[in-house]
XYZ file of C-alpha atoms in Angstrom:
713
model
C -54.282 28.115 -2.913
C -54.702 29.618 0.484
C -55.010 26.768 2.727
C -55.033 22.956 2.834
C -58.153 21.640 0.997
C -60.713 20.158 3.079
C -60.470 16.460 3.122
C -57.067 16.342 1.399
C -54.974 13.492 2.524
C -51.580 11.931 2.080
C -49.342 13.613 -0.620
C -51.957 16.202 -1.681
C -52.282 17.543 1.972
C -48.538 17.547 2.382
C -48.027 19.440 -0.870
C -50.702 21.874 0.129
C -49.316 22.728 3.409
C -45.745 22.948 2.105
C -46.795 25.380 -0.710
C -48.729 27.443 1.831
C -45.780 27.633 3.998
C -43.696 28.908 1.242
C -46.269 31.515 0.085
C -46.835 32.752 3.642
C -43.096 33.150 4.541
C -42.501 35.144 1.248
C -39.768 32.637 0.226
C -38.990 32.571 -3.571
C -37.846 28.891 -3.258
C -38.769 26.160 -0.791
C -37.821 22.565 -0.438
C -38.995 19.738 1.915
C -36.130 17.121 2.580
C -37.175 13.859 4.286
C -35.388 11.390 6.160
C -34.534 8.258 4.072
C -35.431 5.017 5.488
C -31.592 4.173 6.301
C -31.612 7.173 8.560
C -28.356 8.380 7.007
C -29.645 10.656 4.126
C -32.067 13.233 3.409
C -34.003 13.183 0.107
C -35.568 15.964 -1.757
C -39.271 15.210 -1.901
C -41.046 18.303 -2.975
C -39.710 21.602 -4.398
C -41.180 25.035 -5.129
C -39.967 28.012 -7.044
C -37.069 26.414 -8.926
C -36.869 23.517 -11.651
C -35.814 20.000 -10.347
C -32.785 20.185 -12.502
C -31.324 23.106 -10.449
C -31.599 21.221 -7.341
C -30.086 18.071 -8.770
C -26.838 18.345 -6.805
C -28.705 18.460 -3.663
C -31.356 15.899 -4.143
C -29.731 13.754 -1.512
C -27.810 15.110 1.441
C -25.996 12.936 4.064
C -27.310 13.571 7.666
C -23.809 14.198 8.594
C -22.956 16.706 5.932
C -21.805 20.239 6.797
C -24.867 21.806 5.257
C -27.774 23.899 6.708
C -30.445 21.353 6.039
C -28.527 18.488 7.692
C -27.416 20.618 10.575
C -31.089 21.881 11.269
C -32.082 18.263 11.473
C -29.162 16.968 13.526
C -29.437 19.910 16.195
C -33.125 20.231 15.875
C -32.892 23.966 15.465
C -33.462 26.601 12.828
C -30.350 27.407 10.893
C -30.518 30.984 9.489
C -27.998 32.207 6.842
C -28.614 35.944 6.158
C -26.122 36.452 3.277
C -23.820 34.678 0.962
C -20.901 36.009 2.921
C -22.289 34.420 5.948
C -22.826 31.166 4.021
C -19.122 31.323 2.853
C -17.999 31.528 6.312
C -20.273 28.905 7.962
C -20.891 26.493 4.871
C -18.167 26.850 2.438
C -19.187 23.786 0.443
C -22.688 24.984 0.080
C -21.457 28.502 -0.845
C -19.205 27.112 -3.521
C -22.143 25.430 -5.219
C -24.577 28.363 -4.616
C -22.723 31.524 -5.577
C -25.686 33.756 -5.568
C -26.851 36.558 -3.200
C -29.603 35.010 -1.125
C -30.892 34.296 2.480
C -31.736 30.923 3.561
C -33.398 29.167 6.674
C -33.502 25.476 7.430
C -35.762 24.036 10.014
C -36.348 20.696 11.499
C -39.482 18.856 10.740
C -39.922 16.738 13.890
C -42.891 15.310 15.832
C -43.187 11.794 17.276
C -39.753 11.292 15.582
C -37.608 13.171 13.232
C -39.216 13.485 9.682
C -36.840 15.825 7.775
C -36.203 19.300 7.412
C -37.696 22.455 5.525
C -35.455 24.730 3.391
C -36.571 28.214 2.481
C -34.680 30.827 0.310
C -35.204 34.460 -0.167
C -33.660 37.057 -2.547
C -30.864 39.085 -1.049
C -33.039 42.168 -0.612
C -34.716 40.881 2.399
C -33.420 41.914 5.841
C -30.478 39.796 6.905
C -32.017 38.645 10.111
C -35.345 36.802 11.172
C -37.906 38.091 13.583
C -39.336 36.022 16.467
C -42.489 36.142 14.658
C -41.139 34.541 11.580
C -39.334 31.999 13.580
C -42.432 31.087 15.358
C -44.311 30.796 12.119
C -41.659 28.514 10.543
C -41.604 26.449 13.695
C -45.687 25.889 13.567
C -45.497 25.142 9.871
C -42.866 22.437 10.365
C -44.903 21.086 13.175
C -47.951 21.007 10.702
C -45.915 19.194 8.132
C -44.791 16.754 10.758
C -48.313 15.887 11.665
C -49.263 15.356 8.040
C -46.235 13.031 7.738
C -47.331 10.918 10.837
C -50.687 10.708 9.426
C -49.254 9.580 5.954
C -46.967 6.996 7.671
C -49.885 5.619 9.878
C -51.917 5.344 6.612
C -49.109 3.684 4.696
C -48.440 6.336 2.183
C -45.309 7.993 3.472
C -43.459 9.440 0.549
C -40.403 7.180 -0.683
C -37.181 8.571 -2.340
C -37.877 9.076 -6.139
C -35.527 9.923 -8.938
C -36.917 13.457 -9.190
C -38.760 15.716 -6.414
C -42.257 16.640 -7.019
C -42.129 20.358 -8.338
C -45.036 22.678 -7.299
C -45.892 25.672 -9.248
C -45.401 29.001 -7.489
C -48.304 30.562 -5.935
C -48.475 33.403 -8.281
C -47.802 31.218 -11.373
C -50.374 31.325 -14.187
C -50.033 27.712 -14.898
C -49.286 26.366 -18.443
C -49.201 30.002 -19.819
C -49.703 30.608 -23.604
C -47.974 33.343 -25.543
C -50.546 35.805 -24.858
C -50.446 35.225 -21.196
C -46.740 35.085 -20.921
C -46.578 38.512 -22.822
C -48.922 39.912 -20.384
C -46.749 38.836 -17.401
C -43.649 40.110 -19.439
C -45.142 43.529 -19.970
C -46.181 43.873 -16.061
C -42.665 43.020 -15.214
C -40.760 45.016 -17.542
C -41.772 47.917 -19.960
C -40.955 47.417 -23.658
C -39.345 44.035 -23.271
C -38.434 41.273 -25.859
C -39.045 37.626 -24.609
C -39.810 35.841 -21.465
C -38.816 32.473 -19.998
C -40.618 30.332 -17.477
C -38.770 29.066 -14.314
C -37.585 25.927 -16.368
C -35.809 28.085 -18.583
C -38.025 27.577 -21.662
C -39.132 30.446 -24.154
C -42.835 31.356 -23.381
C -43.044 34.547 -25.281
C -40.902 36.201 -27.967
C -41.556 39.635 -29.776
C -40.773 40.182 -33.361
C -37.673 42.149 -32.486
C -36.324 39.311 -30.541
C -36.969 36.890 -33.199
C -35.007 39.000 -35.598
C -32.054 39.436 -33.223
C -31.992 35.775 -32.304
C -32.419 34.863 -36.008
C -35.183 32.375 -35.476
C -38.988 32.306 -35.785
C -41.061 32.175 -32.611
C -42.375 28.759 -33.751
C -38.854 27.412 -33.655
C -38.071 28.791 -30.155
C -41.399 28.828 -28.092
C -41.204 25.688 -25.416
C -37.415 25.304 -26.010
C -34.356 26.016 -23.797
C -32.101 28.859 -25.202
C -29.027 26.898 -24.876
C -30.456 24.006 -26.684
C -32.351 25.740 -29.610
C -29.644 28.169 -30.067
C -26.205 26.824 -30.586
C -24.396 29.717 -30.097
C -25.938 30.087 -26.569
C -24.735 26.648 -25.731
C -22.395 28.001 -23.162
C -22.402 27.079 -19.442
C -22.070 30.712 -18.660
C -25.575 31.379 -20.097
C -27.173 28.618 -18.044
C -25.273 30.062 -15.031
C -26.790 33.523 -15.445
C -30.346 31.900 -15.800
C -29.617 29.914 -12.590
C -28.436 33.144 -10.803
C -31.613 34.970 -11.920
C -33.903 31.937 -10.701
C -32.208 31.465 -7.286
C -31.362 35.011 -6.400
C -34.439 36.606 -7.947
C -32.139 39.477 -8.777
C -31.563 41.109 -12.124
C -28.769 39.650 -14.209
C -26.916 40.737 -17.261
C -24.624 38.796 -19.700
C -23.268 39.256 -23.177
C -23.093 36.539 -26.030
C -22.043 36.675 -29.670
C -24.350 35.591 -32.328
C -22.251 34.294 -35.194
C -20.289 35.708 -36.907
C -19.694 38.930 -34.894
C -23.108 40.253 -33.496
C -22.678 40.862 -29.817
C -25.937 40.996 -27.797
C -26.711 42.058 -24.293
C -29.338 39.998 -22.377
C -30.989 41.538 -19.420
C -32.846 39.118 -17.079
C -35.477 40.293 -14.588
C -36.979 37.581 -12.579
C -39.966 36.990 -10.262
C -41.960 34.055 -8.957
C -43.668 33.509 -12.333
C -40.726 33.535 -14.669
C -38.067 35.790 -16.159
C -38.463 38.703 -18.509
C -35.494 39.273 -20.738
C -34.551 42.390 -22.707
C -32.125 41.781 -25.676
C -30.353 44.558 -27.254
C -27.213 44.905 -29.489
C -24.101 45.283 -27.321
C -23.430 48.958 -26.851
C -27.129 50.086 -27.457
C -28.957 52.238 -24.888
C -30.517 50.159 -22.024
C -31.416 50.640 -18.342
C -28.511 50.715 -15.854
C -26.757 47.594 -15.588
C -27.435 45.734 -12.233
C -24.693 45.039 -9.887
C -24.638 41.248 -10.561
C -23.213 41.224 -14.157
C -20.672 38.864 -15.775
C -19.531 38.380 -19.190
C -19.719 34.940 -20.826
C -17.730 34.984 -24.038
C -15.922 31.812 -23.558
C -17.378 28.512 -24.250
C -16.703 25.444 -22.096
C -17.771 22.098 -23.466
C -19.603 20.672 -20.239
C -23.186 21.751 -19.273
C -23.356 24.231 -16.232
C -25.429 21.600 -14.377
C -22.551 19.012 -14.593
C -20.071 21.924 -13.531
C -22.136 22.610 -10.502
C -22.135 18.999 -9.495
C -18.262 18.800 -10.089
C -17.824 22.029 -7.961
C -20.174 20.582 -5.168
C -18.438 17.096 -5.250
C -15.020 18.552 -5.309
C -15.731 20.852 -2.254
C -17.042 17.644 -0.567
C -13.905 15.720 -1.237
C -11.801 18.436 0.380
C -13.433 17.703 3.698
C -13.213 13.992 3.872
C -10.775 12.673 6.308
C -10.461 8.871 6.317
C -10.692 5.964 3.708
C -14.161 5.357 5.116
C -15.326 8.887 4.528
C -14.031 8.680 0.888
C -16.111 5.679 0.284
C -19.286 6.975 1.978
C -19.143 10.275 -0.056
C -18.654 8.560 -3.428
C -21.518 6.087 -2.593
C -24.018 8.861 -1.060
C -23.288 11.565 -3.577
C -21.254 10.587 -6.784
C -23.446 7.378 -7.265
C -26.831 9.196 -7.302
C -25.302 12.157 -9.231
C -24.682 9.777 -12.041
C -27.571 7.302 -11.417
C -25.311 4.366 -10.746
C -26.602 1.341 -8.899
C -23.174 -0.182 -8.024
C -19.772 0.779 -6.701
C -16.450 -0.809 -6.019
C -13.649 1.066 -4.734
C -10.204 -0.608 -4.632
C -6.877 0.418 -3.446
C -3.362 -0.718 -4.549
C -1.735 -2.926 -1.830
C 1.294 -5.012 -2.540
C 0.745 -5.407 -6.115
C -2.899 -6.237 -5.916
C -6.132 -4.370 -5.842
C -7.832 -4.752 -2.415
C -11.469 -3.795 -2.279
C -12.144 -1.240 0.579
C -15.713 -0.524 0.094
C -18.663 -1.281 -2.118
C -22.376 -0.791 -2.746
C -25.049 -2.865 -4.673
C -23.015 -6.086 -4.896
C -23.231 -9.396 -3.402
C -20.657 -10.301 -0.819
C -19.730 -13.360 -2.847
C -19.064 -11.183 -6.002
C -16.871 -8.975 -4.008
C -14.969 -11.957 -2.594
C -14.309 -12.997 -6.197
C -12.929 -9.722 -7.321
C -10.911 -8.778 -4.213
C -7.120 -9.103 -4.519
C -6.709 -9.151 -8.278
C -3.217 -8.508 -9.475
C -2.568 -5.015 -10.903
C -1.883 -6.591 -14.305
C -5.259 -8.410 -14.371
C -6.873 -9.095 -17.565
C -9.873 -10.572 -15.845
C -11.576 -7.058 -15.619
C -10.668 -3.645 -17.268
C -9.263 -2.426 -13.778
C -5.561 -3.760 -14.821
C -5.723 -2.014 -18.172
C -7.121 1.357 -16.932
C -4.509 1.542 -14.174
C -1.750 0.643 -16.702
C -2.784 3.447 -19.143
C -4.234 5.819 -16.741
C -7.459 6.127 -19.185
C -10.830 5.454 -18.017
C -12.921 2.799 -19.670
C -16.649 2.912 -20.373
C -18.803 0.027 -21.354
C -22.454 0.653 -22.239
C -23.778 -2.861 -22.182
C -22.739 -6.342 -21.604
C -21.946 -7.159 -25.187
C -19.477 -4.233 -25.384
C -17.790 -5.549 -22.130
C -17.898 -9.104 -23.556
C -15.973 -8.447 -26.696
C -13.046 -7.137 -24.470
C -13.276 -9.051 -21.297
C -15.519 -12.070 -21.792
C -15.471 -13.298 -18.181
C -15.947 -9.964 -16.504
C -19.398 -9.384 -18.207
C -20.956 -12.296 -16.183
C -19.349 -11.965 -12.889
C -21.500 -9.431 -11.317
C -24.723 -9.303 -13.433
C -24.393 -5.590 -13.998
C -25.354 -4.110 -17.519
C -22.913 -1.114 -17.930
C -19.823 0.092 -16.353
C -17.352 3.021 -15.795
C -13.978 2.102 -14.814
C -12.036 5.071 -13.456
C -8.264 4.850 -12.740
C -7.187 6.633 -9.553
C -3.737 7.958 -10.295
C -1.663 10.507 -8.267
C 1.447 12.112 -9.944
C 1.613 9.051 -12.201
C 1.419 6.589 -9.156
C -1.668 4.149 -9.232
C -3.598 4.485 -6.078
C -6.688 2.319 -6.971
C -9.726 1.985 -9.227
C -13.309 3.186 -8.894
C -15.941 1.232 -10.714
C -19.451 2.592 -11.134
C -21.985 0.119 -12.490
C -25.605 0.107 -13.601
C -28.387 -2.544 -13.687
C -29.564 -1.596 -17.149
C -27.632 -0.682 -20.157
C -26.480 2.916 -19.929
C -24.931 5.333 -22.350
C -21.977 7.650 -21.289
C -22.336 11.085 -23.041
C -19.119 13.029 -23.689
C -19.826 15.401 -20.869
C -20.510 12.647 -18.454
C -17.056 11.098 -19.436
C -15.345 14.328 -18.916
C -16.783 14.997 -15.586
C -16.294 11.360 -14.302
C -12.607 11.659 -15.374
C -12.063 14.873 -13.568
C -13.889 13.315 -10.452
C -11.533 10.371 -10.696
C -8.599 12.578 -10.073
C -10.090 14.362 -7.255
C -11.195 11.076 -5.572
C -7.649 9.599 -6.057
C -5.955 12.626 -4.186
C -8.723 12.466 -1.497
C -8.108 8.671 -1.193
C -4.332 8.952 -1.167
C -4.592 11.658 1.671
C -7.079 9.419 3.381
C -5.013 6.448 3.482
C -1.981 8.381 4.772
C -4.303 9.846 7.486
C -5.638 6.391 8.498
C -2.022 4.960 8.660
C -1.038 7.880 10.913
C -4.155 7.695 12.906
C -3.906 3.789 13.513
C -0.366 4.059 14.438
C -1.106 7.100 16.972
C -4.090 5.270 18.254
C -2.355 1.879 18.847
C 0.385 4.062 20.747
C -2.142 5.650 22.847
C -4.193 2.578 23.779
C -0.867 0.790 24.676
C 0.026 3.658 26.914
C -3.329 4.051 28.727
C -4.144 1.582 31.414
C -6.210 -1.395 29.968
C -7.878 -1.689 33.392
C -7.603 0.090 36.642
C -6.223 -2.022 39.619
C -8.376 -3.112 42.467
C -7.551 -0.926 45.370
C -9.123 -2.235 48.823
C -11.024 0.826 50.256
C -11.670 2.475 46.839
C -14.254 2.430 44.183
C -12.982 3.780 40.954
C -14.340 4.364 37.442
C -12.434 6.161 34.468
C -13.262 7.390 30.941
C -11.419 8.631 28.003
C -13.186 10.353 25.041
C -10.975 11.354 22.123
C -11.667 14.728 20.191
C -14.537 14.345 17.544
C -12.289 16.377 15.219
C -8.888 15.761 14.288
C -7.126 12.401 14.613
C -9.308 10.968 17.334
C -6.274 10.684 19.730
C -4.532 13.047 22.080
C -2.396 13.494 25.098
C -4.909 13.280 28.083
C -4.122 10.354 30.554
C -4.945 9.026 33.849
C -3.645 6.374 36.094
C -4.182 4.540 39.513
C -1.388 2.963 41.391
C -1.374 0.998 44.622
C 1.300 2.001 47.127
C 1.744 -0.853 49.425
C -1.056 -2.127 51.741
C -2.343 1.236 52.947
C -1.907 3.649 50.079
C -2.787 4.486 46.585
C -1.875 7.346 44.065
C -3.883 8.689 41.292
C -2.798 10.967 38.527
C -4.495 12.803 35.630
C -2.732 14.987 32.973
C -3.167 16.730 29.773
C -0.452 17.018 27.091
C -0.733 19.784 24.480
C -1.988 18.528 20.961
C -3.725 15.613 19.230
C -1.190 13.907 17.287
C 1.488 11.272 17.562
C 3.873 13.536 19.462
C 1.346 14.162 22.170
C 0.528 10.650 22.525
C 4.311 9.665 22.811
C 4.936 12.452 25.387
C 2.038 11.351 27.377
C 3.520 7.955 27.740
C 6.701 9.406 28.969
C 4.947 11.633 31.561
C 2.864 8.692 32.817
C 5.992 6.513 33.048
C 7.830 9.175 34.946
C 5.046 9.642 37.310
C 4.633 5.933 38.086
C 8.480 5.798 38.735
C 8.545 8.538 41.142
C 5.310 7.510 42.805
C 6.758 3.852 43.349
C 9.449 5.389 45.417
C 6.788 6.709 47.974
C 7.833 10.300 47.434
C 5.273 13.090 48.165
C 3.080 14.557 45.504
C 5.334 17.636 44.963
C 8.482 15.447 44.563
C 6.715 13.370 42.108
C 5.831 16.442 40.031
C 9.284 17.765 40.322
C 10.727 14.599 38.980
C 8.392 14.702 35.968
C 9.132 18.230 35.288
C 12.883 17.620 35.295
C 12.337 14.911 32.653
C 10.213 17.248 30.401
C 12.613 20.102 30.673
C 15.649 17.815 30.066
C 13.892 16.468 26.893
C 13.774 20.073 25.627
C 10.501 19.708 23.804
C 7.899 22.457 22.818
C 5.018 20.613 24.445
C 3.850 21.309 27.752
C 1.793 19.212 30.272
C -0.792 19.970 33.129
C -0.944 17.325 35.747
C -2.763 16.731 38.985
C -1.481 14.064 41.534
C -2.884 12.703 44.630
C -1.512 10.345 47.214
C -4.133 8.541 49.472
C -3.011 7.226 52.917
C -5.760 4.840 54.249
C -3.779 4.469 57.425
C -3.396 8.163 58.243
C -6.844 8.967 56.466
C -5.315 11.857 54.491
C -5.103 12.884 51.012
C -2.270 14.988 49.683
C -2.574 16.598 46.280
C -0.382 18.829 44.173
C -1.202 20.389 40.742
C 1.005 21.500 37.824
C -1.555 23.912 36.231
C -4.309 21.501 36.032
C -8.015 22.218 36.760
C -8.796 21.551 40.523
C -10.626 18.326 41.462
C -14.184 18.404 42.505
C -14.778 17.127 45.925
C -18.021 15.456 47.127
C -18.260 15.043 51.003
C -20.195 12.121 52.643
C -22.986 14.563 53.564
C -23.466 15.479 49.946
C -21.826 18.965 49.860
C -19.960 19.172 46.527
C -17.442 21.959 45.651
C -14.254 22.529 43.755
C -11.122 21.883 45.900
C -9.106 25.034 46.675
C -5.911 23.835 45.254
C -3.125 26.428 44.609
C -1.309 25.028 41.231
C 2.320 25.120 40.363
C 3.233 25.859 36.594
C 2.868 23.447 33.824
C 5.435 20.716 33.447
C 8.206 21.386 31.079
C 8.491 25.163 31.479
C 10.593 25.792 34.604
C 13.169 23.097 35.750
C 13.088 24.636 39.126
C 9.528 24.778 39.633
C 7.871 24.030 43.018
C 4.557 22.507 43.464
C 2.399 23.470 46.655
C 0.853 20.357 48.375
C -2.640 20.408 49.981
C -3.829 17.875 52.404
C -7.575 17.022 53.123
C -9.138 14.381 55.419
C -9.939 11.065 53.774
C -13.294 10.150 55.277
C -15.634 7.151 54.248
C -17.768 8.141 51.572
C -15.651 10.945 50.257
C -15.482 11.293 46.362
C -12.911 12.969 44.229
C -13.533 13.691 40.489
C -10.277 14.337 38.548
C -10.891 15.696 34.913
C -9.160 17.380 32.039
C -10.392 20.763 30.493
C -11.992 19.173 27.680
C -14.761 18.175 29.834
C -15.424 21.852 31.028
C -14.334 24.133 28.266
C -17.063 25.663 26.298
C -16.561 28.599 23.966
C -17.934 31.872 25.608
C -18.277 30.308 29.006
C -16.346 31.406 32.043
C -14.115 28.546 33.168
C -14.911 28.903 36.719
C -18.702 28.759 35.848
C -18.138 25.543 34.047
C -16.441 24.115 37.066
C -19.282 25.325 39.409
C -21.552 23.472 36.879
C -19.715 20.165 37.024
C -19.659 20.398 40.718
C -23.457 20.710 40.792
C -23.880 17.794 38.317
C -21.735 15.735 40.542
C -23.814 16.608 43.566
C -26.995 15.669 41.741
C -25.725 12.389 40.240
C -26.442 9.019 41.743
C -23.074 7.698 43.340
C -24.326 4.067 43.510
C -22.676 3.102 40.244
C -19.602 5.258 39.529
C -19.703 4.165 35.583
C -23.235 5.492 35.309
C -22.183 8.549 37.257
C -19.416 9.293 34.731
C -22.018 8.902 31.926
C -24.212 11.409 33.572
C -21.315 14.041 33.976
C -20.260 13.562 30.371
C -23.952 13.922 29.169
C -24.638 17.012 31.364
C -21.352 18.638 30.193
C -22.182 18.169 26.506
C -18.986 16.382 25.726
C -20.995 13.380 24.377
C -21.463 15.615 21.197
C -18.918 17.507 19.459
C -15.613 17.847 21.193
C -12.756 19.988 20.027
C -10.498 18.560 22.770
C -10.250 15.177 24.208
C -11.754 14.167 27.620
C -10.275 12.133 30.625
C -12.171 11.672 33.654
C -11.272 9.638 36.784
C -13.690 9.200 39.876
C -12.512 7.792 43.255
C -14.904 7.034 46.215
C -13.484 5.958 49.585
C -15.269 3.010 51.171
C -14.405 0.995 54.337
C -13.909 -2.582 53.711
C -11.494 -3.470 56.436
C -9.283 -2.173 59.045
C -5.929 -1.161 57.880
C -2.816 -1.665 59.839
C -2.059 1.349 61.889
C -5.409 2.911 61.288
C -6.102 5.546 63.971
C -9.575 4.933 65.542
């Protein structure tokens, strides 16, 4: 296939364009992920260069996952990973599940809307960078795929998520090759070989010498998988070496023992059409061993595919933060991995099982199951928590014999009850259920039992995190002003945005205080940290500032008073702070700074610039610190923007340049609606997306609404 067939439509045209993209980029493996109807997941629609079973752990990827495909779609850019070392640094979860030398590119497939993402993989031998021409070609190919998807959607034939992706043959594949053609491929790849496998891992050719070493006739082996037809190769290490060859396209060596004591070396030489294998007795002369070599002399009961899923899911569970994250991960990744249609996740609370999340159940069913006692015999949940052992029921009859009432509650046909136990302490229960009878092979039971332990620890950590977060968030919300007071002569707006990473809380604060009939004070500050201690210290500083401001003291005296409080407390957190006193009668603004970024001043004529404000030291360092005071005229239409460094700090960008950019954005913004103006500033700064620091922003604009007593005219 060299191009899209004339007249091809729908899925055929999409597959043709996808296969052509893989061929023209020289990729060994290609995958097209499409955005699911819920907008929260990417599903693998079509695959080329690898069997579907190899890609099973990545058949569904959450859009918010830390993975190259998801990031390419989220950020609408090409994500390039030039080596496995770079993968381990940038995407550790993906690297743990793909421990092979390779290069990878993920690109968004977007047009009228976001459709999905294209994934391309190359052997590690290619250069660890992309040229502009390659980027341009991939971008153009993604645009072509997007147009075909748009046409499919318009014609009502848009692909829907299926159980397995469509698998296209590699461009150089011979098709359903018989023994003669497979042998020809083999001879072309490796002189004097012994057998050949296709990309699915099945035998396609065996020499007489291979049959003698393996102890079977070719008729017994052709078309079979080695680890299924040869019991002594039923070792996950063998399947792992095959996967390494398929994915990395690099030669691989492993050693296995044919009972009782015949050790054999297997040399795998892959390309796009299959794998040539040379088998020699261990210690016999053979070509120099490739660098990628491992011994596999120990047997492990579970299949390698399940082990990869376990590794992948275990890595994912280490990254979850809150209870909701655990629920979403179990629903989004563990349910599809085990073909489950229902989920109930409960947590132990005051002697009862409280359901914290579910999928695939009617709300009335959940209401009936919620709050069961820990010793309940209504369902198996109480028993599995009491014994710590999982329970599996393949059909309603099996469930009904032990728990007659439970079988009819949900209408499900098979269940896996997994106790969530940490250090002997029950944390909760995870139930996976099925709409049809379902058997649970021994390896599935073993993997689910292991996953239950990982989920239990993740859920326990998440609950502690949520408890701490709720406490700190409540503290922070109690300390920040619920609403800014109305001050005659001022239009005000403020915004607080927590960091998107961490506990979503912090020490940034702002406040506005009326000072009699002709004055007001504004303050903004930033406490180090994003935890309970930072939130608590923020409350103390804000209270101290309000107390000193109420006495009518000057800005430097207010900061000195707050500074003495912090130094007396003797903590290890410091605070930056900016305080301004507005005197409407004298038409003056006095400001003092304790190591805080300068405010941005917008004059009535439109001129906008950072205010030249000499700062004093941070609060809490020097008990005898002094804070210089700067005065400016308070003219009608004057606008002041106070902010914390989370709004302006960008890695690799000079702070002064960021402040200059903020001043430019303020000058260009419409000042008719200050809340809309703040939205504009936040959007232009990029703080609406990922934030490593929290952001506080306070904007004041002086307007003349009345004549103040003592006003100088």
